[in-house]
Amino acid sequence: MLVAAGFFVLTWLPDSAPSFRQIGKPIVGDVKWAGDAVLTELDGRTVAVVAHGNQAQVWDLAAGKRHSTSIVGDDIGLISVLAAGQLNGRPIVVSNADGALVRMWDLPTGEPLGNFVGVGYSIALGQLNGKTIAVSGDRLGRIGVWDVAAERLPGTLLVGHRRSVYSVVLGQLDGKPIAVSSGDDGTVRVWDLAAGKQLGAPLVGHIGAVRSVAVGQLDGRTIAVSGGDDRTVRVWDLAAGKQLGAPLCGHTDVILSVAVGQLGGETIAVSGGDDRTVRVWDLAAGKQLGGSLTGHTGEIRSVAVGRLGGETIAISAGGNDGTVRLWGLGPATVP
């Protein structure tokens, strides 16, 4: 499961307009800054790993309190991006701070496991040829595919973006492992990881930088969902290499993060950004579901969707307001 991409299987979509709500009080870390946030599991419990300053703090969402584990980055600066996964069956987190080294941590203990010789403005974790890989994009438009266990590049750099790569996620297309990336050059690009090359032409349509991308399924098609400086959410058919439908409009400022999931058999996207709102989208219908989720007083740096007990949830990290908020979207099974 690629939690950095925000792709979870959900199972409920109401016939009437949904009633979303905030669950509990906002999560507040030791530093008034909440950057990237990912959902994963630790000891069988759903946890949020949140970048608070130079630390990545772990929060037990069911208990509503901080887990004993913290990942301390010391002098590496503000942690800007995170990804969670497994290495040899053990939960791990990879992080990047201010475009410096990509670092790897043992999630249960918070102990460092190593560094990658390179930089990353965006990170995803997954599998390639039976090995755990980290895929990272940098300010020069390059994408590195790292063998996590060996802490090295197993192949060549993927080159195509003309400027910074802001987001990268992993998925499957026609049974092949792929990466999907977006960046400051206004494009979304699809990469064949086994072949080490770009698939098709860049996906264009956004005006300005594309800040975030996620992958999922819609009506049997592998899709990407993107958001960026033009304040729109766009859906792409990756096999056909084209945009599906009209842009989804509603945000009044830059979109910084998108996530994709399934709710009651319907594909949804969740987005957040500089307008301080979280929005949920029905991608098949091409419209927003319910009202905007509000409460943050800073820009929303990151969103993710998942499941907590019997309920579908979303989380959002609020940048300068220093908080992470937990949102209830509805029952995770049919009532």
Short mmCIF file of N, CA and C in Angstrom, two decimals, residues 54-140:
data_model
loop_
_atom_site.label_atom_id
_atom_site.label_comp_id
_atom_site.label_asym_id
_atom_site.label_seq_id
_atom_site.Cartn_x
_atom_site.Cartn_y
_atom_site.Cartn_z
N ASN A 54 12.25 19.65 12.65
CA ASN A 54 13.29 18.70 12.26
C ASN A 54 13.02 17.29 12.78
N GLN A 55 11.78 17.04 13.23
CA GLN A 55 11.39 15.73 13.70
C GLN A 55 10.22 15.19 12.88
N ALA A 56 10.12 13.86 12.83
CA ALA A 56 8.91 13.21 12.35
C ALA A 56 8.31 12.49 13.54
N GLN A 57 7.18 12.99 14.01
CA GLN A 57 6.54 12.44 15.20
C GLN A 57 5.42 11.49 14.80
N VAL A 58 5.23 10.46 15.61
CA VAL A 58 4.27 9.40 15.32
C VAL A 58 3.09 9.53 16.27
N TRP A 59 1.87 9.54 15.70
CA TRP A 59 0.66 9.74 16.48
C TRP A 59 -0.27 8.55 16.33
N ASP A 60 -0.69 7.99 17.46
CA ASP A 60 -1.67 6.90 17.49
C ASP A 60 -3.05 7.54 17.37
N LEU A 61 -3.72 7.35 16.23
CA LEU A 61 -4.96 8.08 15.97
C LEU A 61 -6.12 7.57 16.81
N ALA A 62 -6.19 6.27 17.07
CA ALA A 62 -7.28 5.75 17.88
C ALA A 62 -7.18 6.24 19.32
N ALA A 63 -5.95 6.28 19.84
CA ALA A 63 -5.75 6.74 21.21
C ALA A 63 -5.74 8.25 21.32
N GLY A 64 -5.54 8.93 20.19
CA GLY A 64 -5.51 10.38 20.20
C GLY A 64 -4.31 10.95 20.92
N LYS A 65 -3.19 10.22 20.88
CA LYS A 65 -2.00 10.72 21.57
C LYS A 65 -0.74 10.33 20.81
N ARG A 66 0.34 10.95 21.21
CA ARG A 66 1.63 10.72 20.56
C ARG A 66 2.19 9.36 20.94
N HIS A 67 2.73 8.66 19.96
CA HIS A 67 3.41 7.39 20.18
C HIS A 67 4.78 7.67 20.78
N SER A 68 5.34 6.68 21.44
CA SER A 68 6.64 6.88 22.09
C SER A 68 7.77 7.09 21.09
N THR A 69 7.57 6.64 19.84
CA THR A 69 8.61 6.78 18.82
C THR A 69 8.63 8.19 18.23
N SER A 70 9.81 8.75 18.08
CA SER A 70 10.02 9.98 17.32
C SER A 70 11.26 9.82 16.47
N ILE A 71 11.22 10.38 15.28
CA ILE A 71 12.38 10.38 14.39
C ILE A 71 13.00 11.76 14.48
N VAL A 72 14.21 11.85 15.01
CA VAL A 72 14.85 13.13 15.26
C VAL A 72 15.93 13.36 14.22
N GLY A 73 15.78 14.46 13.47
CA GLY A 73 16.71 14.74 12.39
C GLY A 73 17.91 15.58 12.78
N ASP A 74 17.97 16.04 14.02
CA ASP A 74 19.08 16.86 14.50
C ASP A 74 19.30 18.09 13.63
N ASP A 75 20.44 18.16 12.94
CA ASP A 75 20.84 19.39 12.25
C ASP A 75 20.47 19.39 10.78
N ILE A 76 19.56 18.53 10.34
CA ILE A 76 19.32 18.44 8.90
C ILE A 76 18.26 19.41 8.41
N GLY A 77 17.70 20.20 9.30
CA GLY A 77 16.72 21.20 8.88
C GLY A 77 15.30 20.68 8.94
N LEU A 78 14.36 21.49 8.44
CA LEU A 78 12.95 21.10 8.45
C LEU A 78 12.73 19.90 7.55
N ILE A 79 12.09 18.86 8.10
CA ILE A 79 11.73 17.70 7.28
C ILE A 79 10.57 18.11 6.38
N SER A 80 10.77 17.98 5.08
CA SER A 80 9.77 18.47 4.13
C SER A 80 8.92 17.37 3.52
N VAL A 81 9.48 16.18 3.34
CA VAL A 81 8.72 15.08 2.74
C VAL A 81 8.99 13.78 3.46
N LEU A 82 7.96 12.91 3.47
CA LEU A 82 8.03 11.61 4.14
C LEU A 82 7.40 10.55 3.25
N ALA A 83 7.82 9.31 3.43
CA ALA A 83 7.13 8.16 2.85
C ALA A 83 7.29 7.01 3.82
N ALA A 84 6.29 6.13 3.86
CA ALA A 84 6.30 4.99 4.77
C ALA A 84 6.16 3.70 3.97
N GLY A 85 6.82 2.64 4.45
CA GLY A 85 6.74 1.35 3.78
C GLY A 85 7.36 0.28 4.64
N GLN A 86 7.85 -0.79 4.01
CA GLN A 86 8.47 -1.88 4.74
C GLN A 86 9.78 -2.30 4.09
N LEU A 87 10.71 -2.74 4.91
CA LEU A 87 11.97 -3.31 4.45
C LEU A 87 12.18 -4.61 5.21
N ASN A 88 12.18 -5.72 4.49
CA ASN A 88 12.32 -7.04 5.10
C ASN A 88 11.27 -7.27 6.18
N GLY A 89 10.04 -6.81 5.91
CA GLY A 89 8.93 -7.03 6.83
C GLY A 89 8.87 -6.08 8.00
N ARG A 90 9.77 -5.12 8.07
CA ARG A 90 9.80 -4.18 9.19
C ARG A 90 9.40 -2.79 8.70
N PRO A 91 8.53 -2.08 9.46
CA PRO A 91 8.09 -0.74 9.02
C PRO A 91 9.25 0.25 9.01
N ILE A 92 9.32 1.02 7.92
CA ILE A 92 10.35 2.06 7.82
C ILE A 92 9.72 3.36 7.34
N VAL A 93 10.46 4.44 7.54
CA VAL A 93 10.10 5.76 7.02
C VAL A 93 11.33 6.33 6.33
N VAL A 94 11.12 6.96 5.18
CA VAL A 94 12.20 7.73 4.56
C VAL A 94 11.81 9.20 4.59
N SER A 95 12.80 10.06 4.73
CA SER A 95 12.54 11.49 4.87
C SER A 95 13.56 12.30 4.10
N ASN A 96 13.19 13.55 3.84
CA ASN A 96 14.11 14.50 3.25
C ASN A 96 13.90 15.84 3.93
N ALA A 97 15.00 16.54 4.19
CA ALA A 97 14.92 17.84 4.85
C ALA A 97 15.59 18.90 4.00
N ASP A 98 14.80 19.88 3.59
CA ASP A 98 15.34 21.04 2.88
C ASP A 98 16.19 20.66 1.67
N GLY A 99 15.80 19.60 0.96
CA GLY A 99 16.54 19.22 -0.23
C GLY A 99 17.90 18.60 0.05
N ALA A 100 18.14 18.18 1.32
CA ALA A 100 19.42 17.56 1.67
C ALA A 100 19.33 16.05 1.43
N LEU A 101 20.13 15.27 2.16
CA LEU A 101 20.13 13.82 1.98
C LEU A 101 18.76 13.21 2.23
N VAL A 102 18.45 12.16 1.46
CA VAL A 102 17.30 11.31 1.78
C VAL A 102 17.75 10.35 2.86
N ARG A 103 16.98 10.27 3.95
CA ARG A 103 17.37 9.43 5.08
C ARG A 103 16.32 8.36 5.35
N MET A 104 16.75 7.25 5.93
CA MET A 104 15.89 6.12 6.20
C MET A 104 15.91 5.82 7.70
N TRP A 105 14.70 5.49 8.23
CA TRP A 105 14.55 5.29 9.67
C TRP A 105 13.74 4.02 9.95
N ASP A 106 14.06 3.37 11.06
CA ASP A 106 13.26 2.26 11.56
C ASP A 106 12.08 2.85 12.32
N LEU A 107 10.85 2.56 11.87
CA LEU A 107 9.69 3.21 12.47
C LEU A 107 9.44 2.78 13.92
N PRO A 108 9.50 1.49 14.28
CA PRO A 108 9.22 1.12 15.66
C PRO A 108 10.17 1.75 16.68
N THR A 109 11.43 1.97 16.31
CA THR A 109 12.41 2.49 17.27
C THR A 109 12.82 3.93 17.01
N GLY A 110 12.61 4.42 15.79
CA GLY A 110 13.07 5.75 15.43
C GLY A 110 14.55 5.83 15.14
N GLU A 111 15.24 4.68 15.08
CA GLU A 111 16.68 4.67 14.85
C GLU A 111 16.99 4.87 13.36
N PRO A 112 18.05 5.62 13.05
CA PRO A 112 18.44 5.80 11.65
C PRO A 112 18.98 4.51 11.06
N LEU A 113 18.66 4.28 9.78
CA LEU A 113 19.11 3.07 9.09
C LEU A 113 20.10 3.37 7.97
N GLY A 114 20.22 4.64 7.57
CA GLY A 114 21.16 4.96 6.51
C GLY A 114 20.72 6.16 5.71
N ASN A 115 21.59 6.59 4.80
CA ASN A 115 21.33 7.73 3.92
C ASN A 115 21.48 7.30 2.47
N PHE A 116 20.80 8.01 1.58
CA PHE A 116 21.02 7.84 0.15
C PHE A 116 21.90 8.99 -0.33
N VAL A 117 22.86 8.68 -1.16
CA VAL A 117 23.76 9.71 -1.67
C VAL A 117 23.04 10.44 -2.79
N GLY A 118 22.29 11.44 -2.43
CA GLY A 118 21.49 12.19 -3.39
C GLY A 118 20.49 13.04 -2.64
N VAL A 119 19.68 13.76 -3.36
CA VAL A 119 18.70 14.62 -2.73
C VAL A 119 17.33 14.28 -3.25
N GLY A 120 16.30 14.72 -2.51
CA GLY A 120 14.95 14.45 -2.95
C GLY A 120 13.98 15.48 -2.45
N TYR A 121 13.25 16.12 -3.37
CA TYR A 121 12.16 17.01 -3.00
C TYR A 121 10.85 16.24 -2.88
N SER A 122 10.84 15.00 -3.36
CA SER A 122 9.65 14.16 -3.30
C SER A 122 10.11 12.72 -3.20
N ILE A 123 9.34 11.88 -2.48
CA ILE A 123 9.76 10.51 -2.22
C ILE A 123 8.55 9.59 -2.26
N ALA A 124 8.74 8.37 -2.77
CA ALA A 124 7.76 7.30 -2.67
C ALA A 124 8.49 5.99 -2.41
N LEU A 125 7.83 5.06 -1.72
CA LEU A 125 8.38 3.74 -1.44
C LEU A 125 7.56 2.68 -2.14
N GLY A 126 8.21 1.62 -2.63
CA GLY A 126 7.49 0.53 -3.28
C GLY A 126 8.39 -0.65 -3.52
N GLN A 127 7.99 -1.52 -4.47
CA GLN A 127 8.74 -2.73 -4.80
C GLN A 127 9.07 -2.76 -6.28
N LEU A 128 10.27 -3.25 -6.60
CA LEU A 128 10.69 -3.44 -7.99
C LEU A 128 11.59 -4.66 -8.03
N ASN A 129 11.17 -5.68 -8.79
CA ASN A 129 11.95 -6.92 -8.92
C ASN A 129 12.27 -7.53 -7.56
N GLY A 130 11.28 -7.50 -6.66
CA GLY A 130 11.44 -8.12 -5.36
C GLY A 130 12.23 -7.31 -4.36
N LYS A 131 12.65 -6.12 -4.72
CA LYS A 131 13.43 -5.27 -3.82
C LYS A 131 12.62 -4.05 -3.41
N THR A 132 12.83 -3.60 -2.18
CA THR A 132 12.23 -2.35 -1.73
C THR A 132 12.99 -1.19 -2.36
N ILE A 133 12.24 -0.29 -3.00
CA ILE A 133 12.87 0.87 -3.64
C ILE A 133 12.29 2.16 -3.08
N ALA A 134 13.11 3.19 -3.11
CA ALA A 134 12.66 4.55 -2.86
C ALA A 134 12.88 5.34 -4.14
N VAL A 135 11.85 6.04 -4.58
CA VAL A 135 11.94 6.85 -5.79
C VAL A 135 11.88 8.31 -5.36
N SER A 136 12.88 9.10 -5.74
CA SER A 136 12.95 10.49 -5.30
C SER A 136 13.19 11.41 -6.48
N GLY A 137 12.58 12.60 -6.42
CA GLY A 137 12.77 13.61 -7.45
C GLY A 137 13.50 14.81 -6.87
N ASP A 138 14.34 15.47 -7.67
CA ASP A 138 15.15 16.56 -7.15
C ASP A 138 14.90 17.88 -7.87
N ARG A 139 15.61 18.91 -7.48
CA ARG A 139 15.41 20.26 -8.00
C ARG A 139 15.88 20.41 -9.44
N LEU A 140 16.67 19.48 -9.94
CA LEU A 140 17.18 19.54 -11.31
C LEU A 140 16.30 18.77 -12.29
#
